[in-house]
Coordinates of N, CA and C in Angstrom, one line a residue:
M196 N 61.3 113.3 79.5 CA 62.5 113.1 78.7 C 63.7 113.6 79.4
K197 N 63.5 114.7 80.1 CA 64.5 115.4 80.9 C 65.0 114.4 82.0
I198 N 64.1 113.7 82.6 CA 64.5 112.8 83.7 C 65.4 111.7 83.1
L199 N 65.2 111.2 82.0 CA 66.1 110.1 81.4 C 67.4 110.7 81.1
Q200 N 67.5 111.9 80.6 CA 68.8 112.5 80.3 C 69.6 112.7 81.6
T201 N 68.9 113.2 82.7 CA 69.6 113.4 84.0 C 70.1 112.1 84.5
L202 N 69.2 111.1 84.4 CA 69.6 109.7 84.9 C 70.7 109.2 84.1
G203 N 70.7 109.3 82.8 CA 71.8 108.9 82.0 C 73.1 109.5 82.3
S204 N 73.1 110.9 82.4 CA 74.3 111.6 82.7 C 74.9 111.2 84.1
T205 N 74.0 111.0 85.1 CA 74.4 110.6 86.4 C 75.1 109.2 86.4
I206 N 74.5 108.3 85.6 CA 75.1 107.0 85.5 C 76.4 107.0 84.8
T207 N 76.5 107.9 83.8 CA 77.8 108.0 83.0 C 78.9 108.6 83.9
R208 N 78.6 109.6 84.7 CA 79.5 110.2 85.6 C 80.0 109.2 86.7
T209 N 79.1 108.4 87.2 CA 79.4 107.4 88.2 C 80.3 106.3 87.6
V210 N 80.0 105.9 86.4 CA 80.8 104.9 85.8 C 82.2 105.4 85.5
E211 N 82.3 106.7 85.1 CA 83.6 107.3 84.8 C 84.4 107.5 86.1
Q212 N 83.7 107.8 87.2 CA 84.4 107.9 88.5 C 85.0 106.6 88.9
L213 N 84.2 105.5 88.7 CA 84.6 104.2 89.1 C 85.8 103.7 88.3
V214 N 85.7 104.0 87.0 CA 86.8 103.6 86.1 C 88.1 104.4 86.5
E215 N 88.0 105.7 86.9 CA 89.1 106.4 87.3 C 89.7 105.9 88.6
K216 N 88.8 105.6 89.5 CA 89.2 105.1 90.8 C 89.9 103.7 90.7
N217 N 89.4 102.9 89.9 CA 90.1 101.6 89.6 C 91.4 101.7 88.9
H218 N 91.5 102.7 88.0 CA 92.8 103.0 87.3 C 93.8 103.5 88.3
R219 N 93.4 104.4 89.2 CA 94.3 104.8 90.3 C 94.8 103.7 91.2
A220 N 93.8 102.8 91.6 CA 94.2 101.7 92.5 C 95.2 100.8 91.8
A221 N 94.9 100.5 90.5 CA 95.8 99.6 89.7 C 97.2 100.3 89.6
M222 N 97.3 101.6 89.4 CA 98.6 102.3 89.3 C 99.3 102.2 90.7
V223 N 98.6 102.4 91.8 CA 99.2 102.3 93.1 C 99.8 100.9 93.3
N224 N 99.0 99.9 92.9 CA 99.4 98.5 93.1 C 100.7 98.2 92.3
R225 N 100.7 98.7 91.1 CA 101.9 98.5 90.2 C 103.1 99.2 90.8
I226 N 102.9 100.4 91.4 CA 104.0 101.1 92.0 C 104.5 100.4 93.2
R227 N 103.6 99.9 94.0 CA 104.0 99.1 95.2 C 104.8 97.9 94.8
L228 N 104.4 97.2 93.7 CA 105.1 96.0 93.2 C 106.5 96.4 92.8
V229 N 106.7 97.5 92.1 CA 108.0 98.0 91.7 C 108.9 98.3 92.9
I230 N 108.3 99.0 93.9 CA 109.0 99.3 95.2 C 109.5 98.0 95.8
K231 N 108.6 97.0 95.9 CA 108.9 95.7 96.6 C 110.0 95.0 95.8
N232 N 109.9 94.9 94.5 CA 110.9 94.2 93.7 C 112.3 94.9 93.8
E233 N 112.3 96.3 93.7 CA 113.5 97.0 93.8 C 114.2 96.8 95.2
S234 N 113.3 96.8 96.2 CA 113.8 96.6 97.6 C 114.5 95.2 97.8
E235 N 113.8 94.2 97.2 CA 114.4 92.8 97.3 C 115.7 92.8 96.5
S236 N 115.7 93.4 95.4 CA 116.9 93.4 94.5 C 118.1 94.1 95.3
S237 N 117.8 95.2 95.9 CA 118.8 95.9 96.7 C 119.3 95.1 97.9
T238 N 118.4 94.4 98.5 CA 118.8 93.5 99.6 C 119.7 92.4 99.1
R239 N 119.4 91.8 98.0 CA 120.3 90.7 97.4 C 121.6 91.3 97.1
L240 N 121.7 92.5 96.6 CA 123.0 93.1 96.2 C 123.8 93.4 97.5
Y241 N 123.1 93.9 98.6 CA 123.8 94.1 99.8 C 124.4 92.8 100.4
E242 N 123.6 91.7 100.2 CA 124.1 90.4 100.7 C 125.3 90.0 99.9
E243 N 125.3 90.2 98.6 CA 126.5 89.8 97.7 C 127.7 90.7 98.1
L244 N 127.4 92.0 98.4 CA 128.5 92.9 98.8 C 129.1 92.4 100.1
G245 N 128.2 92.0 101.0 CA 128.6 91.6 102.3 C 129.4 90.3 102.2
R246 N 129.0 89.3 101.4 CA 129.8 88.1 101.2 C 131.1 88.4 100.6
Y247 N 131.2 89.3 99.6 CA 132.5 89.6 99.0 C 133.4 90.3 100.1
Y248 N 132.8 91.2 100.9 CA 133.6 91.8 101.9 C 134.1 90.7 102.9
F249 N 133.2 89.9 103.3 CA 133.6 88.8 104.3 C 134.7 87.9 103.7
D250 N 134.6 87.6 102.5 CA 135.6 86.6 101.9 C 136.9 87.3 101.5
H251 N 136.8 88.6 101.0 CA 138.0 89.2 100.4 C 138.6 90.4 101.1
L252 N 137.8 91.2 101.8 CA 138.2 92.5 102.3 C 138.2 92.6 103.8
R253 N 138.0 91.5 104.5 CA 137.9 91.5 105.9 C 139.1 92.2 106.6
D254 N 138.8 93.1 107.5 CA 139.9 93.9 108.2 C 139.9 93.5 109.7
P255 N 140.9 92.7 110.1 CA 140.9 92.2 111.5 C 141.1 93.3 112.5
E256 N 141.5 94.5 112.0 CA 141.7 95.6 113.0 C 140.5 96.4 113.2
N257 N 139.5 96.3 112.4 CA 138.2 97.0 112.5 C 137.3 96.2 113.5
K258 N 137.2 96.6 114.7 CA 136.5 95.9 115.7 C 135.0 95.6 115.4
E259 N 134.3 96.6 114.8 CA 132.9 96.5 114.6 C 132.7 95.4 113.5
T260 N 133.4 95.5 112.4 CA 133.2 94.5 111.3 C 133.7 93.1 111.7
E261 N 134.7 93.1 112.5 CA 135.2 91.8 113.0 C 134.2 91.1 113.9
R262 N 133.5 91.9 114.7 CA 132.5 91.4 115.6 C 131.4 90.7 114.7
L263 N 131.0 91.4 113.7 CA 130.0 90.9 112.8 C 130.5 89.7 112.1
C264 N 131.7 89.7 111.6 CA 132.2 88.5 110.9 C 132.4 87.3 111.8
G265 N 132.7 87.6 113.1 CA 132.8 86.5 114.0 C 131.4 85.9 114.3
S266 N 130.4 86.7 114.3 CA 129.0 86.2 114.5 C 128.6 85.3 113.3
I267 N 129.0 85.8 112.1 CA 128.7 85.0 110.9 C 129.3 83.6 111.0
E268 N 130.6 83.6 111.4 CA 131.3 82.3 111.5 C 130.7 81.4 112.5
E269 N 130.2 82.0 113.7 CA 129.6 81.2 114.7 C 128.3 80.6 114.1
H270 N 127.5 81.4 113.4 CA 126.3 80.8 112.8 C 126.5 79.8 111.8
E271 N 127.6 80.0 111.0 CA 127.9 78.9 110.0 C 128.3 77.6 110.6
A272 N 129.1 77.7 111.8 CA 129.5 76.5 112.5 C 128.3 75.8 113.1
R273 N 127.3 76.6 113.6 CA 126.1 75.9 114.1 C 125.3 75.2 112.9
I274 N 125.2 75.9 111.8 CA 124.6 75.3 110.6 C 125.3 74.0 110.3
H275 N 126.6 74.0 110.2 CA 127.3 72.8 109.8 C 127.1 71.7 110.9
R276 N 127.1 72.0 112.2 CA 126.8 71.0 113.2 C 125.4 70.5 113.0
A277 N 124.5 71.3 112.7 CA 123.1 70.9 112.6 C 122.9 69.9 111.4
F278 N 123.7 70.2 110.3 CA 123.6 69.3 109.2 C 124.2 67.9 109.6
G279 N 125.3 67.9 110.4 CA 125.9 66.7 110.8 C 124.9 65.9 111.7
K280 N 124.2 66.6 112.6 CA 123.2 66.0 113.5 C 122.1 65.4 112.7
M281 N 121.6 66.2 111.7 CA 120.5 65.7 110.8 C 121.0 64.4 110.1
A282 N 122.2 64.3 109.6 CA 122.7 63.1 109.0 C 122.7 62.0 109.9
E283 N 123.1 62.2 111.2 CA 123.1 61.2 112.2 C 121.7 60.6 112.5
V284 N 120.8 61.5 112.6 CA 119.4 61.1 112.9 C 118.8 60.3 111.7
A285 N 119.1 60.8 110.5 CA 118.7 60.0 109.3 C 119.3 58.6 109.3
E286 N 120.5 58.5 109.6 CA 121.2 57.2 109.6 C 120.6 56.3 110.7
E287 N 120.3 56.9 111.9 CA 119.7 56.1 112.9 C 118.3 55.6 112.5
A288 N 117.6 56.5 111.9 CA 116.2 56.1 111.4 C 116.3 55.0 110.4
R289 N 117.3 55.1 109.5 CA 117.5 54.1 108.4 C 117.8 52.7 109.1
A290 N 118.8 52.8 110.0 CA 119.2 51.6 110.7 C 118.0 50.9 111.5
A291 N 117.2 51.8 112.2 CA 116.1 51.3 112.9 C 115.0 50.6 112.0
K292 N 114.8 51.2 110.8 CA 113.9 50.7 109.9 C 114.4 49.4 109.3
E293 N 115.7 49.2 109.1 CA 116.2 48.0 108.6 C 116.1 46.9 109.7
A294 N 116.4 47.3 110.9 CA 116.3 46.3 112.0 C 114.9 45.9 112.3
A295 N 113.9 46.8 112.1 CA 112.5 46.4 112.3 C 112.0 45.5 111.2
A296 N 112.6 45.7 110.0 CA 112.2 44.8 108.9 C 113.0 43.5 108.9
G297 N 113.9 43.4 109.8 CA 114.7 42.1 109.9 C 115.7 42.0 108.8
E298 N 116.1 43.1 108.1 CA 117.1 43.1 107.0 C 118.5 43.2 107.6
A299 N 119.4 42.4 107.1 CA 120.8 42.6 107.4 C 121.4 43.4 106.3
P300 N 122.1 44.5 106.7 CA 122.7 45.3 105.6 C 123.8 44.6 105.0
G301 N 123.9 44.7 103.7 CA 125.0 44.0 103.0 C 124.6 43.6 101.6
C302 N 125.5 42.9 100.9 CA 125.2 42.5 99.5 C 124.2 41.3 99.6
E303 N 123.2 41.4 98.7 CA 122.2 40.4 98.6 C 122.7 39.1 98.0
A304 N 123.8 39.2 97.3 CA 124.3 38.0 96.6 C 125.2 37.2 97.6
C305 N 126.2 37.8 98.2 CA 127.2 37.1 99.0 C 127.0 37.4 100.5
G306 N 126.3 38.4 100.9 CA 126.1 38.7 102.3 C 127.2 39.6 102.9
E307 N 128.2 39.9 102.2 CA 129.3 40.8 102.7 C 128.7 42.1 103.1
G308 N 129.0 42.6 104.3 CA 128.5 43.8 104.8 C 129.2 45.0 104.4
Y309 N 128.7 46.1 104.8 CA 129.4 47.4 104.5 C 129.3 48.2 105.8
S310 N 130.2 49.2 106.0 CA 130.2 49.9 107.2 C 129.7 51.3 107.1
C311 N 129.9 51.9 105.9 CA 129.5 53.4 105.9 C 128.2 53.6 105.3
G312 N 127.6 52.7 104.6 CA 126.3 52.9 104.0 C 126.3 53.6 102.7
D313 N 127.6 53.9 102.2 CA 127.7 54.6 101.0 C 128.4 53.8 99.9
C314 N 128.8 52.5 100.2 CA 129.6 51.7 99.2 C 128.7 51.6 98.0
S315 N 129.4 51.6 96.8 CA 128.7 51.5 95.6 C 128.8 50.1 95.0
S316 N 129.7 49.3 95.4 CA 129.8 47.9 94.9 C 130.4 47.0 96.0
C317 N 130.2 45.7 95.9 CA 130.7 44.8 96.8 C 131.9 44.1 96.3
S318 N 133.0 44.1 97.1 CA 134.3 43.5 96.7 C 134.2 42.0 96.8
G319 N 133.2 41.4 97.5 CA 133.1 40.0 97.6 C 132.3 39.3 96.5
C320 N 131.7 40.1 95.6 CA 131.0 39.5 94.5 C 131.9 39.4 93.3
A321 N 131.9 38.3 92.6 CA 132.7 38.2 91.4 C 132.3 39.1 90.3
D322 N 131.0 39.3 90.2 CA 130.5 40.2 89.1 C 130.3 41.6 89.6
G323 N 130.7 41.9 90.8 CA 130.6 43.3 91.3 C 129.2 43.8 91.4
E324 N 128.3 43.0 91.9 CA 126.9 43.4 92.1 C 126.9 44.6 93.1
R325 N 125.9 45.4 93.0 CA 125.7 46.5 93.9 C 125.2 46.1 95.2
L326 N 125.7 46.7 96.3 CA 125.2 46.5 97.6 C 123.7 47.0 97.8
A327 N 123.0 46.4 98.7 CA 121.7 46.9 99.1 C 122.0 48.1 100.0
G328 N 122.0 49.3 99.4 CA 122.4 50.5 100.1 C 121.2 51.0 101.0
P329 N 121.4 52.1 101.6 CA 120.4 52.7 102.4 C 119.1 52.9 101.6
S330 N 118.0 52.8 102.3 CA 116.7 53.0 101.6 C 116.4 54.4 101.2
A331 N 117.0 55.4 101.9 CA 116.9 56.8 101.5 C 118.2 57.4 101.6
P332 N 118.6 58.3 100.7 CA 119.9 58.9 100.8 C 120.0 59.8 102.0
L333 N 121.2 60.0 102.6 CA 121.4 60.9 103.7 C 121.2 62.3 103.2
P334 N 120.6 63.2 104.1 CA 120.5 64.6 103.7 C 121.9 65.2 103.5
A335 N 122.0 66.1 102.6 CA 123.3 66.8 102.3 C 123.1 68.2 102.6
E336 N 124.2 68.9 102.7 CA 124.1 70.4 102.9 C 123.5 70.9 101.6
P337 N 122.7 71.9 101.6 CA 122.1 72.5 100.4 C 123.2 73.2 99.6
A338 N 123.0 73.3 98.3 CA 124.0 73.9 97.4 C 124.4 75.3 97.8
F339 N 123.4 76.0 98.3 CA 123.7 77.4 98.6 C 124.7 77.5 99.8
Y340 N 124.9 76.5 100.6 CA 125.8 76.6 101.8 C 127.2 76.8 101.3
G341 N 127.6 75.9 100.3 CA 129.0 76.1 99.8 C 129.2 77.4 99.0
A342 N 128.1 77.9 98.4 CA 128.2 79.1 97.6 C 128.5 80.3 98.6
Q343 N 128.0 80.2 99.8 CA 128.2 81.3 100.8 C 129.7 81.4 101.1
K344 N 130.3 80.3 101.1 CA 131.8 80.3 101.5 C 132.6 80.6 100.3
G345 N 132.0 80.7 99.1 CA 132.8 81.0 97.9 C 133.5 79.7 97.4
E346 N 133.0 78.5 97.7 CA 133.6 77.3 97.3 C 133.4 77.0 95.9
E347 N 134.1 76.1 95.3 CA 134.0 75.7 93.9 C 132.6 75.2 93.6
G348 N 132.0 75.7 92.5 CA 130.7 75.3 92.1 C 129.6 76.2 92.7
G349 N 129.9 77.0 93.6 CA 128.9 77.9 94.2 C 128.8 79.2 93.4
E350 N 127.7 79.9 93.6 CA 127.5 81.1 92.9 C 128.4 82.2 93.3
A351 N 129.0 82.2 94.5 CA 129.8 83.2 95.0 C 131.3 82.9 94.7
A352 N 131.6 81.9 93.9 CA 133.0 81.6 93.6 C 133.6 82.7 92.9
D353 N 134.9 82.8 93.0 CA 135.7 83.9 92.3 C 135.6 83.7 90.8
D354 N 135.2 84.8 90.2 CA 135.2 84.8 88.7 C 136.3 85.6 88.2
E355 N 137.2 86.0 89.0 CA 138.3 86.9 88.5 C 139.4 86.1 87.9

């Protein structure tokens, strides 16, 4: 009988130790998650502060910050050029696809063409039928790009 009591108490202690170990591991994981979330939140706030400084408090006489602001402007210019190039490539692909299919761009009713690919209606049709526009819309700059510059409709727009 004594053997069963010893075995039972050993099993009980082992289970209690495992429960305690799992509890500690869960607590450590929760704390790590809190640290990660707070760190990401802090990073976002630093970014907002930096955007505000860049847009409103920029000091041309401070060489260090002006160097950083100049770098930001260079990167934004590269991003803008990349979006333009991406639009060109998409337009070339659309034109090549139409040429391969033997389609002539223009109104299906009267055949009047368009030059920009963005026309919404044909002036040559009496009833104003829509043009056969591009098969896929051209890529646009993402919404966040305008928000970075504090443009209208962006998150970083002035609320003052």
